[in-house]
Every structure is written in C-alpha cells, then in structure tokens.
C-alpha cells in the first residue's frame, strides 16, 4: 500500500487498523504534518515493522493547497514503495479512507485470476441527498453501477503505472480495468464525520472556516 499524508491525526488510526492485518508492506510519505500524524504512524510501526515512513517537502501550506505538487508527491511515493518492496500488486489510498475485510478476500480472487487492475465503489451514502446531488459520481463499469468509482489497485508486474497530470483537484492513473468489485468495500471517512466532513458542510452552507482541515 502507498499513501501520501499530511495532518491526518483524526483519521489515520482508523485507516491503518483497516489494512495492516492484510498487507505485506506500507509506504507512507508525509509532506509536512504539524499535528500528531507522525507520532501515530510511529506507534503503529512498533507493532507492524512493515511500515516505511519518510518525509518530503512538496510545497503548499497544506495538502491540496496552493503550491502543493500532488503529482510529484504521489509519483515519488510510488517510486520509493517500489524500491523498498518490489510489489506484485499496489494499492494507493489516502489516510481518511478504510477498506473492510470483504475487500481483501475479493482481492485474493483477482490475484488468483491474474487480473490487471481493479475498480470499486466507495462510501455508503449517509443521506439520499449525497447521491441525488452527486449524479455525476454515478458510473457504469463493466455492467456494474458504481458510486464514486475508484481505480487504485493494480498488478504492478503487468503494468507499472504512474500518476498523470491532475484533472481538477486530483491526479489520475492511466489504468485499463478488468475486474470490478460491486460490493461496498471502501469508505471515505471524511464524507461521514470528523473535521473534513464538518468543513464540507460549512462550505455547502456558505460559511467555510478561514483555514480548511
């Protein structure tokens, strides 16, 4: 697993607990945390020695803020993870996301089937309005209707992809999908609770705080 983090103390523990029992290695690039993110990751690494934590400066006063080089950070993290682990499969995720155990059992099937890349839906919408107001997030992939489809898992031995130029706020991966998980296996915690969820609600209300989380 490859992660790029900054100031994720509220979510990072839940993220790590959801994946560490199932993975062979975790590379984390911290791009300038000033909260307890580093401390929390270090605590986990005493129990899970397969965690590699490094720091790097990729600009910006905060992640996704003005001047932040997301493309450079993500591709640097990928290259470092490859050099440490030489992985067969790579999962890219953020610190405010979690997977459930169903995901990892399905991944085993994809690996056995010699698949190349996997996509899945994300979130259990906390309110029907989340879907109704985000119709553009619904897509049909190989016959499955997915909400907020994510493709961040691939066989790196078949095709060692890198992140490409940002589209809007986030960068994308040039991957052809051949395996779809229709089950709900992945959750964006910031859509559900915590400081990022509160910020999104205030932003929607037209009253965002001066400093985003």
PDB file of C-alpha atoms in Angstrom:
ATOM      1  CA  UNK A   1       0.000   0.000   0.000  1.00  0.00           C
ATOM      2  CA  UNK A   2       1.192   3.518  -0.833  1.00  0.00           C
ATOM      3  CA  UNK A   3      -0.031   6.622   0.999  1.00  0.00           C
ATOM      4  CA  UNK A   4       0.727  10.353   0.932  1.00  0.00           C
ATOM      5  CA  UNK A   5      -0.372  12.132   4.109  1.00  0.00           C
ATOM      6  CA  UNK A   6      -0.406  15.476   5.841  1.00  0.00           C
ATOM      7  CA  UNK A   7      -2.163  16.420   9.096  1.00  0.00           C
ATOM      8  CA  UNK A   8      -4.401  13.338   9.277  1.00  0.00           C
ATOM      9  CA  UNK A   9      -4.384  12.696  13.039  1.00  0.00           C
ATOM     10  CA  UNK A  10      -8.176  12.386  13.212  1.00  0.00           C
ATOM     11  CA  UNK A  11      -8.425   9.602  10.597  1.00  0.00           C
ATOM     12  CA  UNK A  12      -5.062   7.842  10.280  1.00  0.00           C
ATOM     13  CA  UNK A  13      -5.569   5.297  13.088  1.00  0.00           C
ATOM     14  CA  UNK A  14      -8.822   4.018  11.590  1.00  0.00           C
ATOM     15  CA  UNK A  15      -7.190   3.780   8.175  1.00  0.00           C
ATOM     16  CA  UNK A  16      -4.199   1.783   9.403  1.00  0.00           C
ATOM     17  CA  UNK A  17      -6.285  -0.573  11.507  1.00  0.00           C
ATOM     18  CA  UNK A  18      -8.367  -1.459   8.451  1.00  0.00           C
ATOM     19  CA  UNK A  19      -5.430  -2.540   6.255  1.00  0.00           C
ATOM     20  CA  UNK A  20      -2.379  -3.578   8.280  1.00  0.00           C
ATOM     21  CA  UNK A  21      -3.513  -7.133   9.128  1.00  0.00           C
ATOM     22  CA  UNK A  22      -3.879  -7.906   5.410  1.00  0.00           C
ATOM     23  CA  UNK A  23      -0.941  -6.318   3.573  1.00  0.00           C
ATOM     24  CA  UNK A  24       2.730  -7.155   3.049  1.00  0.00           C
ATOM     25  CA  UNK A  25       4.081  -3.608   3.233  1.00  0.00           C
ATOM     26  CA  UNK A  26       3.059   0.022   3.652  1.00  0.00           C
ATOM     27  CA  UNK A  27       4.969   3.037   2.392  1.00  0.00           C
ATOM     28  CA  UNK A  28       3.873   6.424   3.792  1.00  0.00           C
ATOM     29  CA  UNK A  29       5.171   9.774   2.579  1.00  0.00           C
ATOM     30  CA  UNK A  30       4.419  12.649   4.955  1.00  0.00           C
ATOM     31  CA  UNK A  31       4.537  16.023   3.221  1.00  0.00           C
ATOM     32  CA  UNK A  32       4.658  18.280   6.273  1.00  0.00           C
ATOM     33  CA  UNK A  33       2.344  17.238   9.111  1.00  0.00           C
ATOM     34  CA  UNK A  34       2.278  19.560  12.120  1.00  0.00           C
ATOM     35  CA  UNK A  35      -0.220  17.538  14.171  1.00  0.00           C
ATOM     36  CA  UNK A  36       0.142  14.018  15.686  1.00  0.00           C
ATOM     37  CA  UNK A  37       0.135  12.161  12.340  1.00  0.00           C
ATOM     38  CA  UNK A  38       3.834  11.203  12.527  1.00  0.00           C
ATOM     39  CA  UNK A  39       3.521  10.154  16.166  1.00  0.00           C
ATOM     40  CA  UNK A  40       0.531   7.907  15.453  1.00  0.00           C
ATOM     41  CA  UNK A  41       2.208   6.216  12.485  1.00  0.00           C
ATOM     42  CA  UNK A  42       5.355   5.661  14.544  1.00  0.00           C
ATOM     43  CA  UNK A  43       3.283   3.995  17.274  1.00  0.00           C
ATOM     44  CA  UNK A  44       1.799   1.598  14.713  1.00  0.00           C
ATOM     45  CA  UNK A  45       5.231   0.804  13.282  1.00  0.00           C
ATOM     46  CA  UNK A  46       6.340  -0.664  16.619  1.00  0.00           C
ATOM     47  CA  UNK A  47       3.704  -3.379  16.117  1.00  0.00           C
ATOM     48  CA  UNK A  48       3.871  -3.559  12.322  1.00  0.00           C
ATOM     49  CA  UNK A  49       7.511  -3.364  11.175  1.00  0.00           C
ATOM     50  CA  UNK A  50       6.431  -3.475   7.530  1.00  0.00           C
ATOM     51  CA  UNK A  51       5.640   0.277   7.682  1.00  0.00           C
ATOM     52  CA  UNK A  52       8.127   2.604   5.980  1.00  0.00           C
ATOM     53  CA  UNK A  53       7.627   6.285   6.877  1.00  0.00           C
ATOM     54  CA  UNK A  54       9.528   9.062   5.125  1.00  0.00           C
ATOM     55  CA  UNK A  55       9.106  12.817   4.904  1.00  0.00           C
ATOM     56  CA  UNK A  56       9.310  15.123   1.917  1.00  0.00           C
ATOM     57  CA  UNK A  57       8.581  18.728   1.020  1.00  0.00           C
ATOM     58  CA  UNK A  58       6.282  19.132  -1.974  1.00  0.00           C
ATOM     59  CA  UNK A  59       5.193  22.705  -1.342  1.00  0.00           C
ATOM     60  CA  UNK A  60       1.944  24.242  -0.214  1.00  0.00           C
ATOM     61  CA  UNK A  61       0.872  25.393   3.227  1.00  0.00           C
ATOM     62  CA  UNK A  62      -1.414  22.350   3.368  1.00  0.00           C
ATOM     63  CA  UNK A  63      -2.187  19.324   1.264  1.00  0.00           C
ATOM     64  CA  UNK A  64      -4.119  20.333  -1.883  1.00  0.00           C
ATOM     65  CA  UNK A  65      -3.383  23.963  -1.009  1.00  0.00           C
ATOM     66  CA  UNK A  66      -1.896  26.440  -3.448  1.00  0.00           C
ATOM     67  CA  UNK A  67       1.623  25.425  -4.471  1.00  0.00           C
ATOM     68  CA  UNK A  68       1.268  21.771  -3.433  1.00  0.00           C
ATOM     69  CA  UNK A  69       2.775  19.376  -6.005  1.00  0.00           C
ATOM     70  CA  UNK A  70       0.359  16.455  -5.701  1.00  0.00           C
ATOM     71  CA  UNK A  71       1.614  14.793  -8.864  1.00  0.00           C
ATOM     72  CA  UNK A  72       5.231  14.915  -7.701  1.00  0.00           C
ATOM     73  CA  UNK A  73       4.373  13.644  -4.213  1.00  0.00           C
ATOM     74  CA  UNK A  74       2.289  10.698  -5.410  1.00  0.00           C
ATOM     75  CA  UNK A  75       4.815   9.558  -8.004  1.00  0.00           C
ATOM     76  CA  UNK A  76       7.721   9.941  -5.584  1.00  0.00           C
ATOM     77  CA  UNK A  77       5.850   7.769  -3.068  1.00  0.00           C
ATOM     78  CA  UNK A  78       5.202   5.149  -5.747  1.00  0.00           C
ATOM     79  CA  UNK A  79       8.871   5.011  -6.743  1.00  0.00           C
ATOM     80  CA  UNK A  80      10.005   4.685  -3.127  1.00  0.00           C
ATOM     81  CA  UNK A  81       7.468   1.943  -2.405  1.00  0.00           C
ATOM     82  CA  UNK A  82       8.693   0.010  -5.433  1.00  0.00           C
ATOM     83  CA  UNK A  83      12.299   0.332  -4.322  1.00  0.00           C
ATOM     84  CA  UNK A  84      11.517  -0.933  -0.805  1.00  0.00           C
ATOM     85  CA  UNK A  85       9.016  -3.706  -1.523  1.00  0.00           C
ATOM     86  CA  UNK A  86       9.228  -4.655  -5.249  1.00  0.00           C
ATOM     87  CA  UNK A  87       5.479  -5.398  -5.021  1.00  0.00           C
ATOM     88  CA  UNK A  88       3.384  -7.573  -7.284  1.00  0.00           C
ATOM     89  CA  UNK A  89       0.256  -5.533  -6.502  1.00  0.00           C
ATOM     90  CA  UNK A  90      -0.090  -1.905  -5.398  1.00  0.00           C
ATOM     91  CA  UNK A  91      -2.966  -0.217  -3.581  1.00  0.00           C
ATOM     92  CA  UNK A  92      -2.933   3.584  -3.419  1.00  0.00           C
ATOM     93  CA  UNK A  93      -5.111   5.114  -0.726  1.00  0.00           C
ATOM     94  CA  UNK A  94      -5.488   8.212   1.419  1.00  0.00           C
ATOM     95  CA  UNK A  95      -5.311   8.412   5.198  1.00  0.00           C
ATOM     96  CA  UNK A  96      -9.024   9.238   5.523  1.00  0.00           C
ATOM     97  CA  UNK A  97     -10.137   6.022   3.797  1.00  0.00           C
ATOM     98  CA  UNK A  98     -10.748   2.491   5.052  1.00  0.00           C
ATOM     99  CA  UNK A  99     -11.300  -0.923   3.475  1.00  0.00           C
ATOM    100  CA  UNK A 100     -13.292  -3.755   5.044  1.00  0.00           C
ATOM    101  CA  UNK A 101     -12.319  -7.428   5.229  1.00  0.00           C
ATOM    102  CA  UNK A 102     -14.555  -8.296   2.253  1.00  0.00           C
ATOM    103  CA  UNK A 103     -12.266  -6.234   0.036  1.00  0.00           C
ATOM    104  CA  UNK A 104      -9.198  -8.284   0.849  1.00  0.00           C
ATOM    105  CA  UNK A 105     -10.952 -11.609   0.290  1.00  0.00           C
ATOM    106  CA  UNK A 106     -12.105 -10.384  -3.139  1.00  0.00           C
ATOM    107  CA  UNK A 107      -8.598  -9.125  -3.931  1.00  0.00           C
ATOM    108  CA  UNK A 108      -7.344 -12.679  -3.431  1.00  0.00           C
ATOM    109  CA  UNK A 109      -9.721 -13.820  -6.187  1.00  0.00           C
ATOM    110  CA  UNK A 110      -8.434 -11.134  -8.534  1.00  0.00           C
ATOM    111  CA  UNK A 111      -4.835 -12.123  -7.868  1.00  0.00           C
ATOM    112  CA  UNK A 112      -5.589 -15.806  -8.450  1.00  0.00           C
ATOM    113  CA  UNK A 113      -7.392 -14.869 -11.657  1.00  0.00           C
ATOM    114  CA  UNK A 114      -4.326 -12.973 -12.889  1.00  0.00           C
ATOM    115  CA  UNK A 115      -6.210  -9.690 -13.265  1.00  0.00           C
ATOM    116  CA  UNK A 116      -4.518  -6.398 -14.103  1.00  0.00           C
ATOM    117  CA  UNK A 117      -6.480  -3.624 -12.380  1.00  0.00           C
ATOM    118  CA  UNK A 118      -9.443  -3.370 -10.017  1.00  0.00           C
ATOM    119  CA  UNK A 119     -12.110  -0.721  -9.514  1.00  0.00           C
ATOM    120  CA  UNK A 120     -14.772  -0.446  -6.834  1.00  0.00           C
ATOM    121  CA  UNK A 121     -17.489   1.825  -5.494  1.00  0.00           C
ATOM    122  CA  UNK A 122     -16.887   3.912  -2.419  1.00  0.00           C
ATOM    123  CA  UNK A 123     -18.994   5.064   0.526  1.00  0.00           C
ATOM    124  CA  UNK A 124     -22.319   4.111   1.918  1.00  0.00           C
ATOM    125  CA  UNK A 125     -24.072   7.446   1.290  1.00  0.00           C
ATOM    126  CA  UNK A 126     -25.054   8.853   4.672  1.00  0.00           C
ATOM    127  CA  UNK A 127     -28.128  10.517   3.176  1.00  0.00           C
ATOM    128  CA  UNK A 128     -30.009  10.070  -0.139  1.00  0.00           C
ATOM    129  CA  UNK A 129     -29.097  13.658  -0.993  1.00  0.00           C
ATOM    130  CA  UNK A 130     -25.449  12.603  -1.257  1.00  0.00           C
ATOM    131  CA  UNK A 131     -26.382  10.548  -4.314  1.00  0.00           C
ATOM    132  CA  UNK A 132     -29.104  12.873  -5.581  1.00  0.00           C
ATOM    133  CA  UNK A 133     -26.775  15.870  -5.501  1.00  0.00           C
ATOM    134  CA  UNK A 134     -23.826  13.983  -6.967  1.00  0.00           C
ATOM    135  CA  UNK A 135     -25.281  12.238 -10.004  1.00  0.00           C
ATOM    136  CA  UNK A 136     -22.004  12.787 -11.836  1.00  0.00           C
ATOM    137  CA  UNK A 137     -20.392  10.421  -9.317  1.00  0.00           C
ATOM    138  CA  UNK A 138     -22.504   7.505 -10.601  1.00  0.00           C
ATOM    139  CA  UNK A 139     -20.913   5.478 -13.383  1.00  0.00           C
ATOM    140  CA  UNK A 140     -21.405   2.126 -15.085  1.00  0.00           C
ATOM    141  CA  UNK A 141     -18.256  -0.003 -15.218  1.00  0.00           C
ATOM    142  CA  UNK A 142     -18.465  -3.389 -16.929  1.00  0.00           C
ATOM    143  CA  UNK A 143     -22.179  -3.612 -16.173  1.00  0.00           C
ATOM    144  CA  UNK A 144     -21.965  -2.522 -12.519  1.00  0.00           C
ATOM    145  CA  UNK A 145     -23.362   0.852 -11.398  1.00  0.00           C
ATOM    146  CA  UNK A 146     -20.817   2.336  -9.004  1.00  0.00           C
ATOM    147  CA  UNK A 147     -20.986   5.422  -6.801  1.00  0.00           C
ATOM    148  CA  UNK A 148     -17.719   7.404  -6.836  1.00  0.00           C
ATOM    149  CA  UNK A 149     -15.777   4.645  -8.618  1.00  0.00           C
ATOM    150  CA  UNK A 150     -12.117   4.289  -7.590  1.00  0.00           C
ATOM    151  CA  UNK A 151      -9.376   2.530  -9.553  1.00  0.00           C
ATOM    152  CA  UNK A 152      -6.260   2.498  -7.382  1.00  0.00           C
ATOM    153  CA  UNK A 153      -5.335  -1.197  -7.261  1.00  0.00           C
ATOM    154  CA  UNK A 154      -3.252  -2.810  -9.969  1.00  0.00           C
ATOM    155  CA  UNK A 155      -0.800  -5.568 -10.817  1.00  0.00           C
ATOM    156  CA  UNK A 156       2.467  -3.643 -10.919  1.00  0.00           C
ATOM    157  CA  UNK A 157       4.320  -6.507 -12.586  1.00  0.00           C
ATOM    158  CA  UNK A 158       1.935  -6.388 -15.541  1.00  0.00           C
ATOM    159  CA  UNK A 159       1.992  -2.611 -15.899  1.00  0.00           C
ATOM    160  CA  UNK A 160       3.955  -0.263 -13.637  1.00  0.00           C
ATOM    161  CA  UNK A 161       1.806   2.856 -13.995  1.00  0.00           C
ATOM    162  CA  UNK A 162       2.407   6.317 -12.553  1.00  0.00           C
ATOM    163  CA  UNK A 163       0.064   9.151 -11.755  1.00  0.00           C
ATOM    164  CA  UNK A 164      -0.557  11.562 -14.632  1.00  0.00           C
ATOM    165  CA  UNK A 165      -1.450  15.251 -14.937  1.00  0.00           C
ATOM    166  CA  UNK A 166      -4.076  16.479 -12.473  1.00  0.00           C
ATOM    167  CA  UNK A 167      -7.681  16.838 -13.633  1.00  0.00           C
ATOM    168  CA  UNK A 168      -9.394  19.340 -11.386  1.00  0.00           C
ATOM    169  CA  UNK A 169      -8.211  18.803  -7.836  1.00  0.00           C
ATOM    170  CA  UNK A 170      -6.847  15.248  -8.031  1.00  0.00           C
ATOM    171  CA  UNK A 171      -4.427  13.352 -10.230  1.00  0.00           C
ATOM    172  CA  UNK A 172      -5.464  10.222 -12.119  1.00  0.00           C
ATOM    173  CA  UNK A 173      -3.986   6.840 -13.047  1.00  0.00           C
ATOM    174  CA  UNK A 174      -3.854   5.572 -16.672  1.00  0.00           C
ATOM    175  CA  UNK A 175      -5.242   2.093 -15.984  1.00  0.00           C
ATOM    176  CA  UNK A 176      -7.453  -0.247 -18.012  1.00  0.00           C
ATOM    177  CA  UNK A 177      -9.886  -2.014 -15.685  1.00  0.00           C
ATOM    178  CA  UNK A 178     -10.554  -5.736 -15.963  1.00  0.00           C
ATOM    179  CA  UNK A 179     -12.015  -6.542 -12.514  1.00  0.00           C
ATOM    180  CA  UNK A 180     -14.935  -4.764 -10.819  1.00  0.00           C
ATOM    181  CA  UNK A 181     -15.974  -5.099  -7.168  1.00  0.00           C
ATOM    182  CA  UNK A 182     -19.703  -4.225  -6.988  1.00  0.00           C
ATOM    183  CA  UNK A 183     -19.847  -4.687  -3.199  1.00  0.00           C
ATOM    184  CA  UNK A 184     -19.371  -1.796  -0.764  1.00  0.00           C
ATOM    185  CA  UNK A 185     -15.807  -2.371   0.418  1.00  0.00           C
ATOM    186  CA  UNK A 186     -14.323   1.130   0.667  1.00  0.00           C
ATOM    187  CA  UNK A 187     -15.299   4.167   2.721  1.00  0.00           C
ATOM    188  CA  UNK A 188     -14.277   7.817   2.610  1.00  0.00           C
ATOM    189  CA  UNK A 189     -14.386   8.725   6.288  1.00  0.00           C
ATOM    190  CA  UNK A 190     -14.357  12.428   5.530  1.00  0.00           C
ATOM    191  CA  UNK A 191     -17.794  12.084   3.907  1.00  0.00           C
ATOM    192  CA  UNK A 192     -19.180  10.710   7.166  1.00  0.00           C
ATOM    193  CA  UNK A 193     -17.718  12.518  10.183  1.00  0.00           C
ATOM    194  CA  UNK A 194     -14.793  14.490  11.546  1.00  0.00           C
ATOM    195  CA  UNK A 195     -13.240  17.849  10.687  1.00  0.00           C
ATOM    196  CA  UNK A 196     -13.301  17.370   6.902  1.00  0.00           C
ATOM    197  CA  UNK A 197     -16.982  16.425   6.961  1.00  0.00           C
ATOM    198  CA  UNK A 198     -17.780  19.491   9.066  1.00  0.00           C
ATOM    199  CA  UNK A 199     -15.785  21.688   6.690  1.00  0.00           C
ATOM    200  CA  UNK A 200     -17.688  20.293   3.675  1.00  0.00           C
ATOM    201  CA  UNK A 201     -20.999  21.018   5.394  1.00  0.00           C
ATOM    202  CA  UNK A 202     -19.942  24.569   6.261  1.00  0.00           C
ATOM    203  CA  UNK A 203     -18.704  25.068   2.703  1.00  0.00           C
ATOM    204  CA  UNK A 204     -22.063  23.862   1.353  1.00  0.00           C
ATOM    205  CA  UNK A 205     -23.810  26.262   3.777  1.00  0.00           C
ATOM    206  CA  UNK A 206     -21.651  29.119   2.531  1.00  0.00           C
ATOM    207  CA  UNK A 207     -19.799  29.639   5.791  1.00  0.00           C
ATOM    208  CA  UNK A 208     -16.407  27.858   5.494  1.00  0.00           C
ATOM    209  CA  UNK A 209     -13.742  28.403   8.184  1.00  0.00           C
ATOM    210  CA  UNK A 210     -10.754  30.547   7.255  1.00  0.00           C
ATOM    211  CA  UNK A 211      -8.359  27.573   7.485  1.00  0.00           C
ATOM    212  CA  UNK A 212      -9.563  24.274   5.930  1.00  0.00           C
ATOM    213  CA  UNK A 213      -8.669  20.997   7.745  1.00  0.00           C
TER     214      UNK A 213
END
